[in-house]
Amino acid sequence: MTDPTAPQGGEPSGGTPADGRPRNFPPAPMTSAEGAAATIGVGTEQVEAVTEAGARRGRILAWGLWDWGSAAFNAVVTTFVFTVYLTSESFGPNGTVEAQLGWALAGAGLLIALLAPITGQRSDTSGRRKLWLAVNTFLVVACTLAMFFVLPAPEYLLLGLFLVAAGNVFFEFASVNYNAMLVQVSTPRSIGKVSGFGWGMGYVGGIVLLLIVYFGFIQPEVGWFGVTGDDGLAVRVSMLVSALWFGLFALPVLFAVPEYRGPAVRRERVGFFASYKRLGGDVAKLWKEDRNTVWFLLASAVFRDGLAGVFTFGGVLAASVFGFSAGEVIVFAIAANVVAGISTIAVGALDDRLGAKPVIVVALIGLVVSGLIVFFLHDGGQLVFWTAGLALCLFVGPAQSASRTFLARLIPAGREGEVFGLYATTGRAVSFLAPTAFAIFVTLSGNRAYFGILGIVLVIAVGLALLIPVKSTRTAPPAPRD
């Protein structure tokens, strides 16, 4: 064994290191894996693995904080605060404004369907995924800030609808890049946990922000900074807070996660119409090699849009049909996020034990039944919405989380990025279904808002029907020909 007191290389024989430091002076920090490995007596590979794991944990947290911040748009803007404010009687007759909101979101969904293939492909081919995440995120922040200027009067309805629709478009474009970054911060073994962590952060972030908005501005007669409910100021200031919240928590992922560099051989960038031709080729190739995955992409695109509709129109229905005040809607929203978060985490163990498909099927059936209860018992008042509405939230989270893990188990090795890209694109391509179905049912019923529930239930039921024949295991690719 080597005597630790013996002079080391680079020291003069007198015992003082060459740099003049005393012998017992702490050594300079190790800056290489080799040096650290030699110091603690382990292999260099082990040190590098530990270092990589630590860096990955930091990137996962930074990635999840974007989801935490995005609750400002998902929970506060589109579900429980601004859309409820926008569909109040201050902006127009009950039923009419709800239908107009549905048409505005339907138009946004169609625009997303037209442009999503381009945004996803160009971020991949250019290697500027993080840049476009930043651009679209802060366009959402700008739309949210502008909502402060929407006063409670009919002449401001168009501005409010435009900002909600535009915010949805930019948010979906940002989500395409955010979801694509999942493979950058996870491994094949951890992709389910990391994905679930992101969902969980979104629910928890929604709870925290809704509590701030409720107790800071909505509930008290005079809130923080002297804000009152006059001229909708409490809601409008909440939009400022939400914009700052999202902008702040979107920053960590932009600094901590490296930019996507793409494969060694990148695909050539193509124009607007050629991007659709390429998308068709990708789908045709996947259909030929693994048809089961294509069926799941189709089924999940439909039922995921129905899940989005549950949250998009939940707060609107609570206020316009069941008579919830703005404050009561937020209280319900907090409870809904708690229920959804707990159920998502708890059902994760069942997903691992039973598989994702049984979880999704049971969740979708539960959503259809709960939605029909809300529709047929709507005259029962707030108690009906509290019970059946929370039941809806009980099933939404597990269906969302299990959908990702189901696909992760189907993806052929080495094609994760491609298939998750199609997962995002197909979801965006049908994002007009739930808003359109909601608006059609409300319009055909003579502007009775509760009929919109049937539109959302119909979309979920169609997605369930499409899911039933999908197999839970990946289809083996055809054997190569000689």
Coordinates of C-alpha atoms in Angstrom, one line a residue, residues 11-308:
E11 CA 6.4 17.8 -4.5
P12 CA 9.9 18.7 -3.6
S13 CA 11.7 16.3 -1.2
G14 CA 11.3 18.8 1.6
G15 CA 7.6 17.9 2.0
T16 CA 6.1 21.1 0.7
P17 CA 4.1 20.8 -2.5
A18 CA 5.4 22.6 -5.6
D19 CA 2.6 25.2 -5.5
G20 CA 3.8 26.3 -2.0
R21 CA 0.8 25.0 0.0
P22 CA 1.5 23.3 3.3
R23 CA 1.3 19.5 3.3
N24 CA -2.0 19.4 5.3
F25 CA -3.7 22.0 3.1
P26 CA -6.9 20.6 1.5
P27 CA -6.3 19.5 -2.1
A28 CA -7.8 21.3 -5.0
P29 CA -11.3 20.1 -6.0
M30 CA -11.4 17.2 -8.4
T31 CA -12.5 18.3 -11.8
S32 CA -12.5 15.1 -13.7
A33 CA -14.2 11.7 -13.3
E34 CA -10.8 10.0 -13.4
G35 CA -9.5 12.0 -10.5
A36 CA -12.7 11.5 -8.4
A37 CA -12.7 7.8 -9.1
A38 CA -9.0 7.5 -8.0
T39 CA -9.8 9.4 -4.8
I40 CA -12.7 7.2 -3.6
G41 CA -11.5 3.9 -5.1
V42 CA -14.3 3.2 -7.6
G43 CA -14.4 2.9 -11.4
T44 CA -14.6 6.0 -13.6
E45 CA -17.8 4.7 -15.2
Q46 CA -19.5 4.6 -11.8
V47 CA -18.5 8.2 -11.0
E48 CA -19.8 9.3 -14.4
A49 CA -23.1 7.4 -13.9
V50 CA -23.6 9.1 -10.5
T51 CA -22.8 12.5 -12.0
E52 CA -25.2 11.9 -14.9
A53 CA -27.9 10.8 -12.5
G54 CA -27.5 14.0 -10.5
A55 CA -27.7 16.1 -13.6
R56 CA -30.7 14.2 -14.9
R57 CA -32.6 14.8 -11.6
G58 CA -32.0 18.5 -11.8
R59 CA -33.2 18.5 -15.4
I60 CA -36.3 16.5 -14.5
L61 CA -37.2 19.1 -11.8
A62 CA -36.6 21.9 -14.2
W63 CA -38.7 20.2 -16.8
G64 CA -41.5 19.5 -14.3
L65 CA -41.5 23.2 -13.2
W66 CA -42.8 24.1 -16.7
D67 CA -45.8 21.9 -16.0
W68 CA -46.2 23.5 -12.5
G69 CA -46.2 26.9 -14.1
S70 CA -48.5 25.9 -17.0
A71 CA -51.3 25.5 -14.4
A72 CA -51.6 29.3 -14.7
F73 CA -53.1 28.8 -18.1
N74 CA -54.8 25.4 -17.7
A75 CA -56.4 25.9 -14.4
V76 CA -56.8 29.7 -14.0
V77 CA -57.3 30.9 -17.5
T78 CA -59.1 28.2 -19.5
T79 CA -61.0 26.3 -16.7
F80 CA -61.9 28.0 -13.4
V81 CA -61.4 31.7 -13.5
F82 CA -61.1 33.7 -16.8
T83 CA -63.5 31.6 -18.9
V84 CA -66.0 31.6 -16.0
Y85 CA -65.7 35.4 -15.9
L86 CA -66.0 35.6 -19.7
T87 CA -69.2 33.6 -19.8
S88 CA -70.9 35.6 -17.1
E89 CA -74.0 37.7 -17.8
S90 CA -71.8 40.8 -18.0
F91 CA -70.7 39.7 -21.5
G92 CA -74.1 38.5 -22.8
P93 CA -77.1 36.2 -22.4
N94 CA -76.7 33.0 -20.5
G95 CA -76.1 30.1 -23.0
T96 CA -75.1 32.4 -25.9
V97 CA -71.7 33.3 -24.5
E98 CA -71.0 29.6 -23.6
A99 CA -71.7 28.6 -27.2
Q100 CA -69.5 31.5 -28.5
L101 CA -66.6 30.3 -26.3
G102 CA -67.1 26.8 -27.7
W103 CA -66.9 28.1 -31.3
A104 CA -63.8 30.2 -30.5
L105 CA -62.0 27.2 -29.0
A106 CA -63.1 25.0 -31.9
G107 CA -61.6 27.5 -34.3
A108 CA -58.4 27.5 -32.3
G109 CA -58.4 23.7 -32.4
L110 CA -58.7 23.7 -36.2
L111 CA -55.8 26.1 -36.5
I112 CA -53.7 23.9 -34.2
A113 CA -54.5 20.9 -36.4
L114 CA -53.3 22.8 -39.5
L115 CA -50.1 24.1 -38.0
A116 CA -49.0 21.4 -35.4
P117 CA -47.2 19.2 -38.0
I118 CA -45.1 22.1 -39.1
T119 CA -44.1 23.3 -35.7
G120 CA -43.2 19.8 -34.5
Q121 CA -41.2 18.9 -37.6
R122 CA -39.3 22.2 -37.8
S123 CA -38.3 22.1 -34.1
D124 CA -36.9 18.6 -34.7
T125 CA -35.2 19.3 -38.0
S126 CA -33.7 22.6 -36.9
G127 CA -32.5 21.4 -33.5
R128 CA -34.2 24.5 -31.9
R129 CA -36.8 22.7 -29.8
K130 CA -36.0 24.8 -26.7
L131 CA -36.1 28.0 -28.6
W132 CA -39.7 27.4 -29.9
L133 CA -40.7 26.2 -26.4
A134 CA -39.6 29.6 -25.1
V135 CA -41.2 31.6 -28.0
N136 CA -44.6 29.9 -27.7
T137 CA -44.6 29.9 -23.9
F138 CA -44.0 33.7 -23.7
L139 CA -46.7 34.3 -26.3
V140 CA -49.0 32.6 -23.9
V141 CA -47.7 34.8 -21.2
A142 CA -48.4 37.8 -23.4
C143 CA -52.0 36.7 -24.1
T144 CA -52.6 36.2 -20.4
L145 CA -51.2 39.6 -19.5
A146 CA -53.5 41.2 -22.1
M147 CA -56.6 39.6 -20.4
F148 CA -56.2 42.3 -17.8
F149 CA -57.8 44.8 -20.3
V150 CA -60.9 42.7 -20.8
L151 CA -63.6 44.7 -18.9
P152 CA -66.9 43.1 -17.9
A153 CA -69.0 44.5 -20.8
P154 CA -70.4 42.9 -24.1
E155 CA -68.1 45.0 -26.3
Y156 CA -65.0 43.3 -24.7
L157 CA -66.3 39.7 -25.3
L158 CA -64.6 39.5 -28.7
L159 CA -61.3 40.5 -27.3
G160 CA -61.6 38.0 -24.5
L161 CA -62.5 35.2 -26.9
F162 CA -59.6 36.1 -29.2
L163 CA -57.1 36.0 -26.3
V164 CA -58.4 32.7 -25.0
A165 CA -58.3 31.1 -28.5
A166 CA -54.8 32.6 -29.3
G167 CA -53.5 31.5 -25.9
N168 CA -54.7 28.0 -26.6
V169 CA -53.0 27.9 -30.0
F170 CA -49.6 29.0 -28.6
F171 CA -50.0 26.8 -25.5
E172 CA -50.5 23.7 -27.7
F173 CA -47.5 24.6 -29.8
A174 CA -45.4 25.0 -26.7
S175 CA -46.7 21.7 -25.4
V176 CA -45.5 19.9 -28.6
N177 CA -42.0 20.9 -27.8
Y178 CA -42.3 20.4 -24.1
N179 CA -43.7 16.8 -24.5
A180 CA -40.9 16.1 -27.0
M181 CA -38.3 17.0 -24.4
L182 CA -39.6 14.1 -22.2
V183 CA -37.1 11.8 -23.9
Q184 CA -34.3 14.2 -23.2
V185 CA -34.8 14.2 -19.4
S186 CA -35.7 10.5 -18.9
T187 CA -34.6 7.0 -19.8
P188 CA -36.7 4.1 -21.1
R189 CA -37.0 2.8 -17.6
S190 CA -38.0 6.1 -16.0
I191 CA -40.2 7.6 -18.7
G192 CA -43.4 6.7 -17.0
K193 CA -42.3 8.1 -13.6
V194 CA -41.0 11.3 -15.2
S195 CA -44.2 11.7 -17.2
G196 CA -46.3 11.2 -14.1
F197 CA -44.1 13.6 -12.2
G198 CA -44.9 16.2 -14.8
W199 CA -48.7 15.6 -14.5
G200 CA -48.4 15.7 -10.7
M201 CA -46.5 19.0 -10.8
G202 CA -49.2 20.5 -12.9
Y203 CA -52.0 19.5 -10.5
V204 CA -50.0 20.7 -7.5
G205 CA -49.1 24.0 -9.2
G206 CA -52.8 24.5 -10.0
I207 CA -53.7 24.0 -6.3
V208 CA -51.1 26.5 -5.1
L209 CA -51.9 29.2 -7.7
L210 CA -55.7 28.8 -7.2
L211 CA -55.3 29.2 -3.4
I212 CA -53.2 32.4 -4.0
V213 CA -55.8 33.8 -6.4
Y214 CA -58.8 32.9 -4.3
F215 CA -57.5 34.1 -0.9
G216 CA -55.5 37.0 -2.3
F217 CA -58.1 38.5 -4.7
I218 CA -61.4 36.7 -5.4
Q219 CA -62.7 35.8 -1.9
P220 CA -62.1 39.0 0.1
E221 CA -64.1 42.1 -0.5
V222 CA -60.8 44.0 -0.5
G223 CA -57.9 41.8 -1.5
W224 CA -54.2 42.3 -1.6
F225 CA -53.0 45.7 -2.8
G226 CA -56.6 47.1 -2.3
V227 CA -58.0 45.1 -5.2
T228 CA -61.8 44.7 -5.3
G229 CA -64.3 43.0 -7.5
D230 CA -65.4 46.3 -9.2
D231 CA -65.1 46.2 -13.0
G232 CA -63.9 42.6 -12.7
L233 CA -60.6 43.9 -11.2
A234 CA -60.1 40.8 -9.0
V235 CA -60.2 38.5 -12.0
R236 CA -58.2 40.8 -14.2
V237 CA -55.4 41.2 -11.6
S238 CA -55.5 37.4 -11.2
M239 CA -54.5 37.2 -14.9
L240 CA -51.5 39.4 -14.2
V241 CA -50.4 37.1 -11.4
S242 CA -51.0 34.0 -13.6
A243 CA -48.9 35.5 -16.4
L244 CA -46.0 36.2 -14.0
W245 CA -46.4 32.7 -12.5
F246 CA -46.1 30.9 -15.8
G247 CA -43.3 33.2 -17.1
L248 CA -41.2 32.6 -13.9
F249 CA -41.6 28.8 -13.7
A250 CA -40.9 28.4 -17.4
L251 CA -37.4 29.7 -17.0
P252 CA -35.7 26.7 -15.3
V253 CA -36.3 24.3 -18.2
L254 CA -34.8 26.8 -20.6
F255 CA -31.6 27.1 -18.6
A256 CA -31.2 23.6 -17.2
V257 CA -32.1 21.3 -20.1
P258 CA -29.6 21.4 -23.1
E259 CA -31.0 22.2 -26.5
Y260 CA -32.1 19.3 -28.6
R261 CA -29.5 18.5 -31.3
G262 CA -31.4 15.9 -33.2
P263 CA -30.1 12.7 -34.8
A264 CA -26.7 12.6 -36.4
V265 CA -28.3 12.8 -39.8
R266 CA -31.1 15.3 -39.7
R267 CA -34.1 15.2 -42.0
E268 CA -34.3 17.9 -44.6
R269 CA -36.5 20.9 -43.7
V270 CA -39.5 21.1 -46.0
G271 CA -42.2 23.6 -46.7
F272 CA -45.8 24.0 -45.5
F273 CA -47.6 21.5 -47.8
A274 CA -44.6 19.1 -48.0
S275 CA -44.8 18.8 -44.2
Y276 CA -48.2 17.1 -44.5
K277 CA -46.8 14.8 -47.2
R278 CA -44.0 13.8 -44.9
L279 CA -46.5 13.3 -42.0
G280 CA -48.6 11.0 -44.2
G281 CA -45.5 9.0 -45.0
D282 CA -44.5 8.7 -41.4
V283 CA -48.0 7.4 -40.5
A284 CA -48.1 5.1 -43.5
K285 CA -44.7 3.6 -42.5
L286 CA -45.9 3.1 -38.9
W287 CA -49.2 1.6 -40.2
K288 CA -47.3 -0.9 -42.2
E289 CA -44.9 -1.8 -39.4
D290 CA -47.1 -1.6 -36.3
R291 CA -50.8 -1.0 -37.0
N292 CA -51.7 -1.5 -33.4
T293 CA -49.8 1.6 -32.4
V294 CA -51.6 3.7 -35.1
W295 CA -55.0 2.6 -33.8
F296 CA -54.0 3.6 -30.3
L297 CA -52.8 7.0 -31.6
L298 CA -56.2 7.5 -33.1
A299 CA -58.2 6.3 -30.1
S300 CA -56.1 8.3 -27.6
A301 CA -56.3 11.5 -29.7
V302 CA -60.1 11.3 -29.5
F303 CA -60.5 10.5 -25.8
R304 CA -57.7 12.9 -24.8
D305 CA -59.6 15.7 -26.4
G306 CA -62.7 14.7 -24.4
L307 CA -60.6 14.7 -21.2
A308 CA -59.4 18.2 -22.1

